[in-house]
PDB file of C-alpha atoms in Angstrom:
ATOM      1  CA  MET A1374      20.101  54.433 -41.693  1.00  0.00           C
ATOM      2  CA  LYS A1375      20.235  51.668 -39.136  1.00  0.00           C
ATOM      3  CA  ILE A1376      23.444  49.713 -39.577  1.00  0.00           C
ATOM      4  CA  PRO A1377      21.900  46.200 -39.501  1.00  0.00           C
ATOM      5  CA  GLU A1378      20.029  47.230 -42.665  1.00  0.00           C
ATOM      6  CA  LEU A1379      23.368  47.883 -44.380  1.00  0.00           C
ATOM      7  CA  PHE A1380      24.279  44.225 -43.941  1.00  0.00           C
ATOM      8  CA  GLU A1381      21.034  43.279 -45.672  1.00  0.00           C
ATOM      9  CA  GLN A1382      21.860  45.495 -48.656  1.00  0.00           C
ATOM     10  CA  LYS A1383      25.509  44.700 -49.376  1.00  0.00           C
ATOM     11  CA  LYS A1384      28.400  42.419 -48.551  1.00  0.00           C
ATOM     12  CA  PRO A1385      30.907  43.192 -47.268  1.00  0.00           C
ATOM     13  CA  VAL A1386      30.041  46.290 -45.261  1.00  0.00           C
ATOM     14  CA  PHE A1387      33.163  48.453 -44.914  1.00  0.00           C
ATOM     15  CA  SER A1388      33.554  50.580 -41.791  1.00  0.00           C
ATOM     16  CA  LEU A1389      36.166  52.546 -39.875  1.00  0.00           C
ATOM     17  CA  GLU A1390      36.722  53.386 -36.212  1.00  0.00           C
ATOM     18  CA  ILE A1391      37.944  56.710 -34.840  1.00  0.00           C
ATOM     19  CA  PHE A1392      38.338  58.070 -31.328  1.00  0.00           C
ATOM     20  CA  PRO A1393      37.721  61.601 -29.973  1.00  0.00           C
ATOM     21  CA  PRO A1394      40.733  63.834 -29.311  1.00  0.00           C
ATOM     22  CA  LYS A1395      41.907  63.610 -25.710  1.00  0.00           C
ATOM     23  CA  LYS A1396      41.346  67.339 -25.175  1.00  0.00           C
ATOM     24  CA  LYS A1397      38.016  68.808 -26.196  1.00  0.00           C
ATOM     25  CA  ALA A1398      39.802  72.006 -27.270  1.00  0.00           C
ATOM     26  CA  ASN A1399      41.289  69.962 -30.119  1.00  0.00           C
ATOM     27  CA  ILE A1400      38.002  68.458 -31.282  1.00  0.00           C
ATOM     28  CA  ASP A1401      38.169  70.161 -34.683  1.00  0.00           C
ATOM     29  CA  THR A1402      41.239  68.104 -35.577  1.00  0.00           C
ATOM     30  CA  ILE A1403      39.080  64.993 -35.872  1.00  0.00           C
ATOM     31  CA  TYR A1404      37.098  66.554 -38.715  1.00  0.00           C
ATOM     32  CA  ASP A1405      40.272  67.015 -40.756  1.00  0.00           C
ATOM     33  CA  THR A1406      40.711  63.265 -40.348  1.00  0.00           C
ATOM     34  CA  VAL A1407      37.092  62.514 -41.259  1.00  0.00           C
ATOM     35  CA  ALA A1408      37.317  64.631 -44.416  1.00  0.00           C
ATOM     36  CA  LYS A1409      40.119  62.343 -45.619  1.00  0.00           C
ATOM     37  CA  LEU A1410      38.316  59.202 -44.467  1.00  0.00           C
ATOM     38  CA  ALA A1411      35.263  60.182 -46.516  1.00  0.00           C
ATOM     39  CA  GLU A1412      37.359  59.534 -49.645  1.00  0.00           C
ATOM     40  CA  CYS A1413      37.446  55.847 -48.645  1.00  0.00           C
ATOM     41  CA  ASN A1414      33.656  55.598 -48.992  1.00  0.00           C
ATOM     42  CA  PRO A1415      33.015  53.877 -45.646  1.00  0.00           C
ATOM     43  CA  ASP A1416      29.526  52.533 -45.067  1.00  0.00           C
ATOM     44  CA  PHE A1417      29.749  53.815 -41.505  1.00  0.00           C
ATOM     45  CA  ILE A1418      32.206  55.239 -39.002  1.00  0.00           C
ATOM     46  CA  SER A1419      32.158  54.266 -35.345  1.00  0.00           C
ATOM     47  CA  VAL A1420      33.203  56.772 -32.680  1.00  0.00           C
ATOM     48  CA  THR A1421      34.633  55.431 -29.435  1.00  0.00           C
ATOM     49  CA  TYR A1422      33.488  56.533 -25.992  1.00  0.00           C
ATOM     50  CA  GLY A1423      36.915  57.679 -24.859  1.00  0.00           C
ATOM     51  CA  ALA A1424      39.180  56.390 -22.107  1.00  0.00           C
ATOM     52  CA  GLY A1425      37.331  55.847 -18.863  1.00  0.00           C
ATOM     53  CA  GLY A1426      33.941  56.786 -20.275  1.00  0.00           C
ATOM     54  CA  ASN A1427      33.919  60.254 -18.659  1.00  0.00           C
ATOM     55  CA  LEU A1428      30.435  61.641 -19.263  1.00  0.00           C
ATOM     56  CA  ALA A1429      31.254  65.280 -18.535  1.00  0.00           C
ATOM     57  CA  ASP A1430      34.009  65.556 -21.139  1.00  0.00           C
ATOM     58  CA  ASN A1431      32.538  63.108 -23.618  1.00  0.00           C
ATOM     59  CA  SER A1432      32.441  64.310 -27.235  1.00  0.00           C
ATOM     60  CA  THR A1433      31.336  61.027 -28.842  1.00  0.00           C
ATOM     61  CA  CYS A1434      27.796  62.211 -29.512  1.00  0.00           C
ATOM     62  CA  GLU A1435      28.889  65.553 -30.961  1.00  0.00           C
ATOM     63  CA  ILE A1436      31.428  63.966 -33.305  1.00  0.00           C
ATOM     64  CA  ALA A1437      29.096  61.181 -34.469  1.00  0.00           C
ATOM     65  CA  SER A1438      26.319  63.685 -35.145  1.00  0.00           C
ATOM     66  CA  ASN A1439      28.569  66.087 -37.063  1.00  0.00           C
ATOM     67  CA  ILE A1440      29.928  63.289 -39.252  1.00  0.00           C
ATOM     68  CA  LYS A1441      26.367  62.439 -40.304  1.00  0.00           C
ATOM     69  CA  LYS A1442      25.405  66.060 -40.919  1.00  0.00           C
ATOM     70  CA  LYS A1443      28.524  67.252 -42.719  1.00  0.00           C
ATOM     71  CA  TYR A1444      29.615  64.166 -44.639  1.00  0.00           C
ATOM     72  CA  GLY A1445      26.439  62.103 -44.941  1.00  0.00           C
ATOM     73  CA  ILE A1446      28.218  59.052 -43.512  1.00  0.00           C
ATOM     74  CA  GLU A1447      26.296  56.841 -41.117  1.00  0.00           C
ATOM     75  CA  THR A1448      27.770  56.570 -37.635  1.00  0.00           C
ATOM     76  CA  ALA A1449      27.753  54.248 -34.638  1.00  0.00           C
ATOM     77  CA  ALA A1450      28.379  55.848 -31.259  1.00  0.00           C
ATOM     78  CA  HIS A1451      30.107  53.707 -28.637  1.00  0.00           C
ATOM     79  CA  LEU A1452      28.630  53.570 -25.152  1.00  0.00           C
ATOM     80  CA  THR A1453      30.388  51.896 -22.226  1.00  0.00           C
ATOM     81  CA  CYS A1454      28.868  51.067 -18.861  1.00  0.00           C
ATOM     82  CA  VAL A1455      31.632  49.950 -16.494  1.00  0.00           C
ATOM     83  CA  ASN A1456      32.081  53.529 -15.253  1.00  0.00           C
ATOM     84  CA  SER A1457      28.483  54.655 -15.789  1.00  0.00           C
ATOM     85  CA  THR A1458      25.490  54.825 -13.498  1.00  0.00           C
ATOM     86  CA  ARG A1459      21.994  54.159 -14.770  1.00  0.00           C
ATOM     87  CA  GLU A1460      21.426  57.916 -14.804  1.00  0.00           C
ATOM     88  CA  ASP A1461      24.602  58.451 -16.855  1.00  0.00           C
ATOM     89  CA  VAL A1462      23.372  55.954 -19.442  1.00  0.00           C
ATOM     90  CA  LYS A1463      19.923  57.539 -19.505  1.00  0.00           C
ATOM     91  CA  GLU A1464      21.472  60.968 -20.129  1.00  0.00           C
ATOM     92  CA  MET A1465      23.731  59.672 -22.893  1.00  0.00           C
ATOM     93  CA  ILE A1466      20.906  57.867 -24.652  1.00  0.00           C
ATOM     94  CA  GLY A1467      18.927  61.099 -24.534  1.00  0.00           C
ATOM     95  CA  ARG A1468      21.824  62.913 -26.166  1.00  0.00           C
ATOM     96  CA  PHE A1469      22.010  60.291 -28.897  1.00  0.00           C
ATOM     97  CA  GLN A1470      18.293  60.518 -29.627  1.00  0.00           C
ATOM     98  CA  ALA A1471      18.354  64.316 -29.728  1.00  0.00           C
ATOM     99  CA  ALA A1472      21.296  64.206 -32.151  1.00  0.00           C
ATOM    100  CA  ASP A1473      19.555  61.723 -34.481  1.00  0.00           C
ATOM    101  CA  ILE A1474      22.103  58.988 -33.777  1.00  0.00           C
ATOM    102  CA  ARG A1475      20.465  55.698 -34.664  1.00  0.00           C
ATOM    103  CA  ASN A1476      23.225  53.163 -33.947  1.00  0.00           C
ATOM    104  CA  VAL A1477      24.988  52.475 -30.657  1.00  0.00           C
ATOM    105  CA  LEU A1478      27.790  49.999 -29.969  1.00  0.00           C
ATOM    106  CA  ALA A1479      27.048  48.751 -26.449  1.00  0.00           C
ATOM    107  CA  LEU A1480      30.192  47.808 -24.527  1.00  0.00           C
ATOM    108  CA  ARG A1481      31.113  47.007 -20.966  1.00  0.00           C
ATOM    109  CA  GLY A1482      34.339  48.954 -21.337  1.00  0.00           C
ATOM    110  CA  ASP A1483      37.842  48.293 -20.059  1.00  0.00           C
ATOM    111  CA  ILE A1484      38.606  47.992 -16.388  1.00  0.00           C
ATOM    112  CA  VAL A1485      40.993  50.878 -15.704  1.00  0.00           C
ATOM    113  CA  PRO A1486      43.223  50.682 -12.599  1.00  0.00           C
ATOM    114  CA  ASP A1487      42.530  53.320  -9.928  1.00  0.00           C
ATOM    115  CA  GLN A1488      39.210  54.215 -11.533  1.00  0.00           C
ATOM    116  CA  GLU A1489      35.928  53.616  -9.749  1.00  0.00           C
ATOM    117  CA  ILE A1490      33.760  50.838 -11.162  1.00  0.00           C
ATOM    118  CA  LYS A1491      30.049  51.571 -10.954  1.00  0.00           C
ATOM    119  CA  LYS A1492      27.700  48.778  -9.923  1.00  0.00           C
ATOM    120  CA  ASP A1493      24.611  49.462 -12.068  1.00  0.00           C
ATOM    121  CA  PHE A1494      25.812  47.387 -15.032  1.00  0.00           C
ATOM    122  CA  GLU A1495      28.159  44.413 -14.916  1.00  0.00           C
ATOM    123  CA  HIS A1496      27.986  43.274 -18.546  1.00  0.00           C
ATOM    124  CA  ALA A1497      27.264  44.681 -21.991  1.00  0.00           C
ATOM    125  CA  ASN A1498      24.035  42.690 -22.354  1.00  0.00           C
ATOM    126  CA  GLU A1499      22.626  44.586 -19.349  1.00  0.00           C
ATOM    127  CA  LEU A1500      23.497  47.856 -21.084  1.00  0.00           C
ATOM    128  CA  ALA A1501      21.834  46.622 -24.281  1.00  0.00           C
ATOM    129  CA  ILE A1502      18.648  45.849 -22.344  1.00  0.00           C
ATOM    130  CA  GLU A1503      18.678  49.361 -20.879  1.00  0.00           C
ATOM    131  CA  ILE A1504      19.110  50.936 -24.321  1.00  0.00           C
ATOM    132  CA  GLN A1505      16.204  48.890 -25.630  1.00  0.00           C
ATOM    133  CA  ARG A1506      13.998  49.945 -22.728  1.00  0.00           C
ATOM    134  CA  LYS A1507      14.736  53.627 -23.240  1.00  0.00           C
ATOM    135  CA  CYS A1508      14.639  53.844 -27.034  1.00  0.00           C
ATOM    136  CA  ASN A1509      11.484  52.186 -28.368  1.00  0.00           C
ATOM    137  CA  ASP A1510      13.372  50.973 -31.463  1.00  0.00           C
ATOM    138  CA  ASP A1511      14.793  54.452 -32.190  1.00  0.00           C
ATOM    139  CA  ILE A1512      18.273  53.013 -31.844  1.00  0.00           C
ATOM    140  CA  GLU A1513      19.769  49.804 -33.184  1.00  0.00           C
ATOM    141  CA  ILE A1514      22.266  48.095 -30.907  1.00  0.00           C
ATOM    142  CA  LEU A1515      25.600  46.684 -32.019  1.00  0.00           C
ATOM    143  CA  GLY A1516      27.906  44.580 -29.864  1.00  0.00           C
ATOM    144  CA  ALA A1517      31.482  43.354 -29.598  1.00  0.00           C
ATOM    145  CA  CYS A1518      32.733  39.782 -29.872  1.00  0.00           C
ATOM    146  CA  TYR A1519      36.063  38.045 -29.457  1.00  0.00           C
ATOM    147  CA  PRO A1520      37.344  35.509 -32.011  1.00  0.00           C
ATOM    148  CA  GLU A1521      39.694  34.023 -29.433  1.00  0.00           C
ATOM    149  CA  GLY A1522      37.274  34.403 -26.530  1.00  0.00           C
ATOM    150  CA  HIS A1523      37.077  37.192 -23.963  1.00  0.00           C
ATOM    151  CA  TYR A1524      40.032  37.088 -21.583  1.00  0.00           C
ATOM    152  CA  GLU A1525      37.665  36.620 -18.623  1.00  0.00           C
ATOM    153  CA  SER A1526      35.983  33.556 -20.136  1.00  0.00           C
ATOM    154  CA  ARG A1527      37.232  30.060 -19.390  1.00  0.00           C
ATOM    155  CA  SER A1528      36.820  28.928 -22.998  1.00  0.00           C
ATOM    156  CA  LEU A1529      35.682  30.088 -26.410  1.00  0.00           C
ATOM    157  CA  ASP A1530      32.525  27.988 -26.095  1.00  0.00           C
ATOM    158  CA  GLU A1531      31.660  29.699 -22.814  1.00  0.00           C
ATOM    159  CA  ASP A1532      32.270  33.121 -24.367  1.00  0.00           C
ATOM    160  CA  ILE A1533      30.014  32.340 -27.335  1.00  0.00           C
ATOM    161  CA  HIS A1534      27.349  31.106 -24.932  1.00  0.00           C
ATOM    162  CA  ASN A1535      27.598  34.468 -23.127  1.00  0.00           C
ATOM    163  CA  LEU A1536      27.474  36.225 -26.492  1.00  0.00           C
ATOM    164  CA  LYS A1537      23.999  34.786 -26.997  1.00  0.00           C
ATOM    165  CA  TYR A1538      22.834  36.886 -24.027  1.00  0.00           C
ATOM    166  CA  LYS A1539      23.790  39.988 -26.015  1.00  0.00           C
ATOM    167  CA  ILE A1540      21.755  38.801 -28.983  1.00  0.00           C
ATOM    168  CA  GLY A1541      18.824  38.129 -26.687  1.00  0.00           C
ATOM    169  CA  ALA A1542      19.212  41.638 -25.283  1.00  0.00           C
ATOM    170  CA  GLY A1543      18.684  43.168 -28.723  1.00  0.00           C
ATOM    171  CA  VAL A1544      22.125  43.296 -30.352  1.00  0.00           C
ATOM    172  CA  LYS A1545      21.577  43.120 -34.127  1.00  0.00           C
ATOM    173  CA  ALA A1546      25.168  43.059 -35.432  1.00  0.00           C
ATOM    174  CA  LEU A1547      28.607  42.276 -34.025  1.00  0.00           C
ATOM    175  CA  ILE A1548      32.113  43.669 -34.514  1.00  0.00           C
ATOM    176  CA  THR A1549      35.100  41.578 -33.483  1.00  0.00           C
ATOM    177  CA  GLN A1550      38.116  42.577 -31.504  1.00  0.00           C
ATOM    178  CA  LEU A1551      41.251  42.836 -33.634  1.00  0.00           C
ATOM    179  CA  PHE A1552      42.924  39.593 -34.668  1.00  0.00           C
ATOM    180  CA  PHE A1553      45.872  38.592 -36.838  1.00  0.00           C
ATOM    181  CA  ASP A1554      45.104  34.952 -37.606  1.00  0.00           C
ATOM    182  CA  ASN A1555      42.184  34.491 -39.998  1.00  0.00           C
ATOM    183  CA  GLN A1556      41.926  30.806 -39.235  1.00  0.00           C
ATOM    184  CA  LEU A1557      40.950  31.618 -35.648  1.00  0.00           C
ATOM    185  CA  PHE A1558      38.250  33.941 -36.979  1.00  0.00           C
ATOM    186  CA  TYR A1559      36.857  31.237 -39.251  1.00  0.00           C
ATOM    187  CA  GLU A1560      36.772  28.764 -36.363  1.00  0.00           C
ATOM    188  CA  PHE A1561      34.959  31.340 -34.233  1.00  0.00           C
ATOM    189  CA  ILE A1562      32.400  32.023 -36.954  1.00  0.00           C
ATOM    190  CA  GLY A1563      31.786  28.299 -37.408  1.00  0.00           C
ATOM    191  CA  LYS A1564      31.171  27.792 -33.697  1.00  0.00           C
ATOM    192  CA  ALA A1565      29.018  30.908 -33.366  1.00  0.00           C
ATOM    193  CA  ARG A1566      26.776  29.860 -36.255  1.00  0.00           C
ATOM    194  CA  MET A1567      26.584  26.307 -34.942  1.00  0.00           C
ATOM    195  CA  MET A1568      25.502  27.676 -31.550  1.00  0.00           C
ATOM    196  CA  GLY A1569      22.682  29.680 -33.119  1.00  0.00           C
ATOM    197  CA  ILE A1570      24.141  33.163 -33.598  1.00  0.00           C
ATOM    198  CA  ARG A1571      22.815  34.448 -36.913  1.00  0.00           C
ATOM    199  CA  VAL A1572      23.456  38.215 -36.779  1.00  0.00           C
ATOM    200  CA  PRO A1573      26.066  39.762 -39.121  1.00  0.00           C
ATOM    201  CA  ILE A1574      29.624  39.663 -37.791  1.00  0.00           C
ATOM    202  CA  SER A1575      32.133  42.232 -39.014  1.00  0.00           C
ATOM    203  CA  ALA A1576      35.828  41.381 -38.768  1.00  0.00           C
ATOM    204  CA  GLY A1577      37.894  43.926 -36.829  1.00  0.00           C
ATOM    205  CA  ILE A1578      41.281  44.482 -38.461  1.00  0.00           C
ATOM    206  CA  MET A1579      44.069  46.738 -37.191  1.00  0.00           C
ATOM    207  CA  PRO A1580      47.052  47.385 -39.463  1.00  0.00           C
ATOM    208  CA  ILE A1581      50.149  47.433 -37.262  1.00  0.00           C
ATOM    209  CA  VAL A1582      52.236  50.250 -38.700  1.00  0.00           C
ATOM    210  CA  ASN A1583      54.487  51.387 -35.835  1.00  0.00           C
ATOM    211  CA  SER A1584      56.322  49.961 -32.841  1.00  0.00           C
ATOM    212  CA  ARG A1585      54.096  51.745 -30.326  1.00  0.00           C
ATOM    213  CA  GLN A1586      51.135  49.677 -31.494  1.00  0.00           C
ATOM    214  CA  ILE A1587      53.118  46.506 -30.903  1.00  0.00           C
ATOM    215  CA  GLU A1588      54.033  47.539 -27.379  1.00  0.00           C
ATOM    216  CA  ARG A1589      50.569  48.726 -26.364  1.00  0.00           C
ATOM    217  CA  THR A1590      47.710  47.594 -28.544  1.00  0.00           C
ATOM    218  CA  VAL A1591      48.895  44.130 -29.461  1.00  0.00           C
ATOM    219  CA  ALA A1592      49.998  43.324 -25.924  1.00  0.00           C
ATOM    220  CA  LEU A1593      46.715  44.543 -24.395  1.00  0.00           C
ATOM    221  CA  SER A1594      44.488  42.798 -26.940  1.00  0.00           C
ATOM    222  CA  GLY A1595      45.833  39.357 -26.126  1.00  0.00           C
ATOM    223  CA  ALA A1596      45.468  38.416 -29.797  1.00  0.00           C
ATOM    224  CA  SER A1597      47.486  35.433 -31.011  1.00  0.00           C
ATOM    225  CA  LEU A1598      50.482  36.329 -33.142  1.00  0.00           C
ATOM    226  CA  PRO A1599      51.024  33.892 -36.019  1.00  0.00           C
ATOM    227  CA  HIS A1600      54.529  33.186 -37.274  1.00  0.00           C
ATOM    228  CA  GLU A1601      54.083  35.338 -40.377  1.00  0.00           C
ATOM    229  CA  PHE A1602      53.180  38.314 -38.193  1.00  0.00           C
ATOM    230  CA  THR A1603      56.047  37.939 -35.710  1.00  0.00           C
ATOM    231  CA  LYS A1604      58.467  37.419 -38.586  1.00  0.00           C
ATOM    232  CA  MET A1605      57.311  40.731 -40.087  1.00  0.00           C
ATOM    233  CA  ILE A1606      57.788  42.536 -36.772  1.00  0.00           C
ATOM    234  CA  GLY A1607      61.276  41.109 -36.333  1.00  0.00           C
ATOM    235  CA  LEU A1608      62.285  41.972 -39.873  1.00  0.00           C
ATOM    236  CA  TYR A1609      61.269  45.632 -39.626  1.00  0.00           C
ATOM    237  CA  GLU A1610      61.715  46.421 -35.924  1.00  0.00           C
ATOM    238  CA  ASN A1611      64.444  48.990 -36.740  1.00  0.00           C
ATOM    239  CA  ASP A1612      62.894  50.203 -39.994  1.00  0.00           C
ATOM    240  CA  PRO A1613      59.844  52.450 -39.332  1.00  0.00           C
ATOM    241  CA  GLU A1614      59.040  53.023 -43.004  1.00  0.00           C
ATOM    242  CA  GLY A1615      59.431  49.348 -43.803  1.00  0.00           C
ATOM    243  CA  LEU A1616      57.179  48.403 -40.874  1.00  0.00           C
ATOM    244  CA  PHE A1617      54.491  50.817 -42.068  1.00  0.00           C
ATOM    245  CA  ASP A1618      54.436  49.292 -45.536  1.00  0.00           C
ATOM    246  CA  ALA A1619      54.630  45.725 -44.233  1.00  0.00           C
ATOM    247  CA  GLY A1620      51.850  46.333 -41.707  1.00  0.00           C
ATOM    248  CA  ILE A1621      49.570  47.638 -44.435  1.00  0.00           C
ATOM    249  CA  GLU A1622      50.376  44.670 -46.658  1.00  0.00           C
ATOM    250  CA  TYR A1623      49.673  42.191 -43.837  1.00  0.00           C
ATOM    251  CA  ALA A1624      46.282  43.775 -43.121  1.00  0.00           C
ATOM    252  CA  VAL A1625      45.394  43.919 -46.820  1.00  0.00           C
ATOM    253  CA  ASN A1626      46.211  40.235 -47.219  1.00  0.00           C
ATOM    254  CA  GLN A1627      44.027  39.433 -44.203  1.00  0.00           C
ATOM    255  CA  ILE A1628      41.138  41.464 -45.571  1.00  0.00           C
ATOM    256  CA  ARG A1629      41.311  40.103 -49.115  1.00  0.00           C
ATOM    257  CA  ASP A1630      41.251  36.565 -47.726  1.00  0.00           C
ATOM    258  CA  LEU A1631      38.294  37.406 -45.457  1.00  0.00           C
ATOM    259  CA  ILE A1632      36.291  38.978 -48.272  1.00  0.00           C
ATOM    260  CA  THR A1633      37.051  36.081 -50.617  1.00  0.00           C
ATOM    261  CA  ASN A1634      35.680  33.762 -47.948  1.00  0.00           C
ATOM    262  CA  GLY A1635      32.428  35.675 -47.574  1.00  0.00           C
ATOM    263  CA  VAL A1636      32.916  37.837 -44.467  1.00  0.00           C
ATOM    264  CA  ASP A1637      29.901  39.999 -43.576  1.00  0.00           C
ATOM    265  CA  GLY A1638      31.959  43.109 -43.018  1.00  0.00           C
ATOM    266  CA  ILE A1639      35.384  44.656 -42.468  1.00  0.00           C
ATOM    267  CA  HIS A1640      35.797  47.084 -39.574  1.00  0.00           C
ATOM    268  CA  LEU A1641      39.142  48.884 -39.765  1.00  0.00           C
ATOM    269  CA  TYR A1642      40.824  50.143 -36.597  1.00  0.00           C
ATOM    270  CA  ILE A1643      42.938  53.000 -37.957  1.00  0.00           C
ATOM    271  CA  MET A1644      44.024  54.826 -34.767  1.00  0.00           C
ATOM    272  CA  ASN A1645      42.848  58.112 -36.358  1.00  0.00           C
ATOM    273  CA  ASN A1646      45.397  57.755 -39.158  1.00  0.00           C
ATOM    274  CA  PRO A1647      43.718  58.549 -42.491  1.00  0.00           C
ATOM    275  CA  GLU A1648      46.779  57.444 -44.463  1.00  0.00           C
ATOM    276  CA  VAL A1649      46.365  53.928 -43.067  1.00  0.00           C
ATOM    277  CA  ALA A1650      42.734  53.927 -44.160  1.00  0.00           C
ATOM    278  CA  ARG A1651      43.586  55.271 -47.618  1.00  0.00           C
ATOM    279  CA  ARG A1652      46.352  52.740 -48.242  1.00  0.00           C
ATOM    280  CA  VAL A1653      44.194  49.797 -47.182  1.00  0.00           C
ATOM    281  CA  TYR A1654      41.170  51.040 -49.109  1.00  0.00           C
ATOM    282  CA  GLU A1655      43.138  51.463 -52.332  1.00  0.00           C
ATOM    283  CA  ASP A1656      44.272  47.849 -52.120  1.00  0.00           C
ATOM    284  CA  ILE A1657      40.859  46.307 -51.374  1.00  0.00           C
ATOM    285  CA  LYS A1658      38.353  48.572 -53.127  1.00  0.00           C
ATOM    286  CA  ASP A1659      38.075  46.212 -56.077  1.00  0.00           C
ATOM    287  CA  LEU A1660      36.459  43.703 -53.707  1.00  0.00           C
ATOM    288  CA  LEU A1661      34.112  46.106 -51.927  1.00  0.00           C
TER     289      LEU A1661
END
């Protein structure tokens, strides 16, 4: 099924994100994770493109295809372009089509120090246009958005204006970067709708359950940290078990508030931890 159709059938759409193992020899470990995630009844699972977008070692297509075949769960395969040539993108799209993958999340990708940046695509909307040209409607295109604005944009208004280029390029649904302050999400949604963006927007939520996430993920995301969040981190900084439980509770409270206020979807960033997914799902399934 094409994911934009899911948003027409139900609200909210509930989805999860996983990433391929760093070493292809360990690829089977991801299916142990997926087997547990299937118990959470996700509407779809997205599979990231891997650090650096290395085409030769990329297992995104294989994993996304196997999830569909073995578990009957719809998938969205990520595709980044910052380190891809036009030929790389053409080859990857061909792989997706051959594997019956019908949904692609088109991303620019992160700029990685000491890694060559290709010049064929500068922005995600250019990648979306290329996917459209190559696919003849075989593939639906999803895109990313940023409730607090992309770090390279001068303002949120400018970022939303740029977001409209993605919609014009064929993006049919959006997934936000992680955020911890729902009020900022609501303000973003209000501005996006006012500026003419009508596609479904799924809220990206990451439960912070260990100190490593604070040091890496939170710092790199640039997401604002409300007082309630920083208070939680301070309270449990030396209590790993307490932080796990508190991080789940914080995310659950975010999600319940979002669903109560009519969010189109919840996209859970679980860092390949099925226990995080299970705990969150158990506490929100009455609203799904």
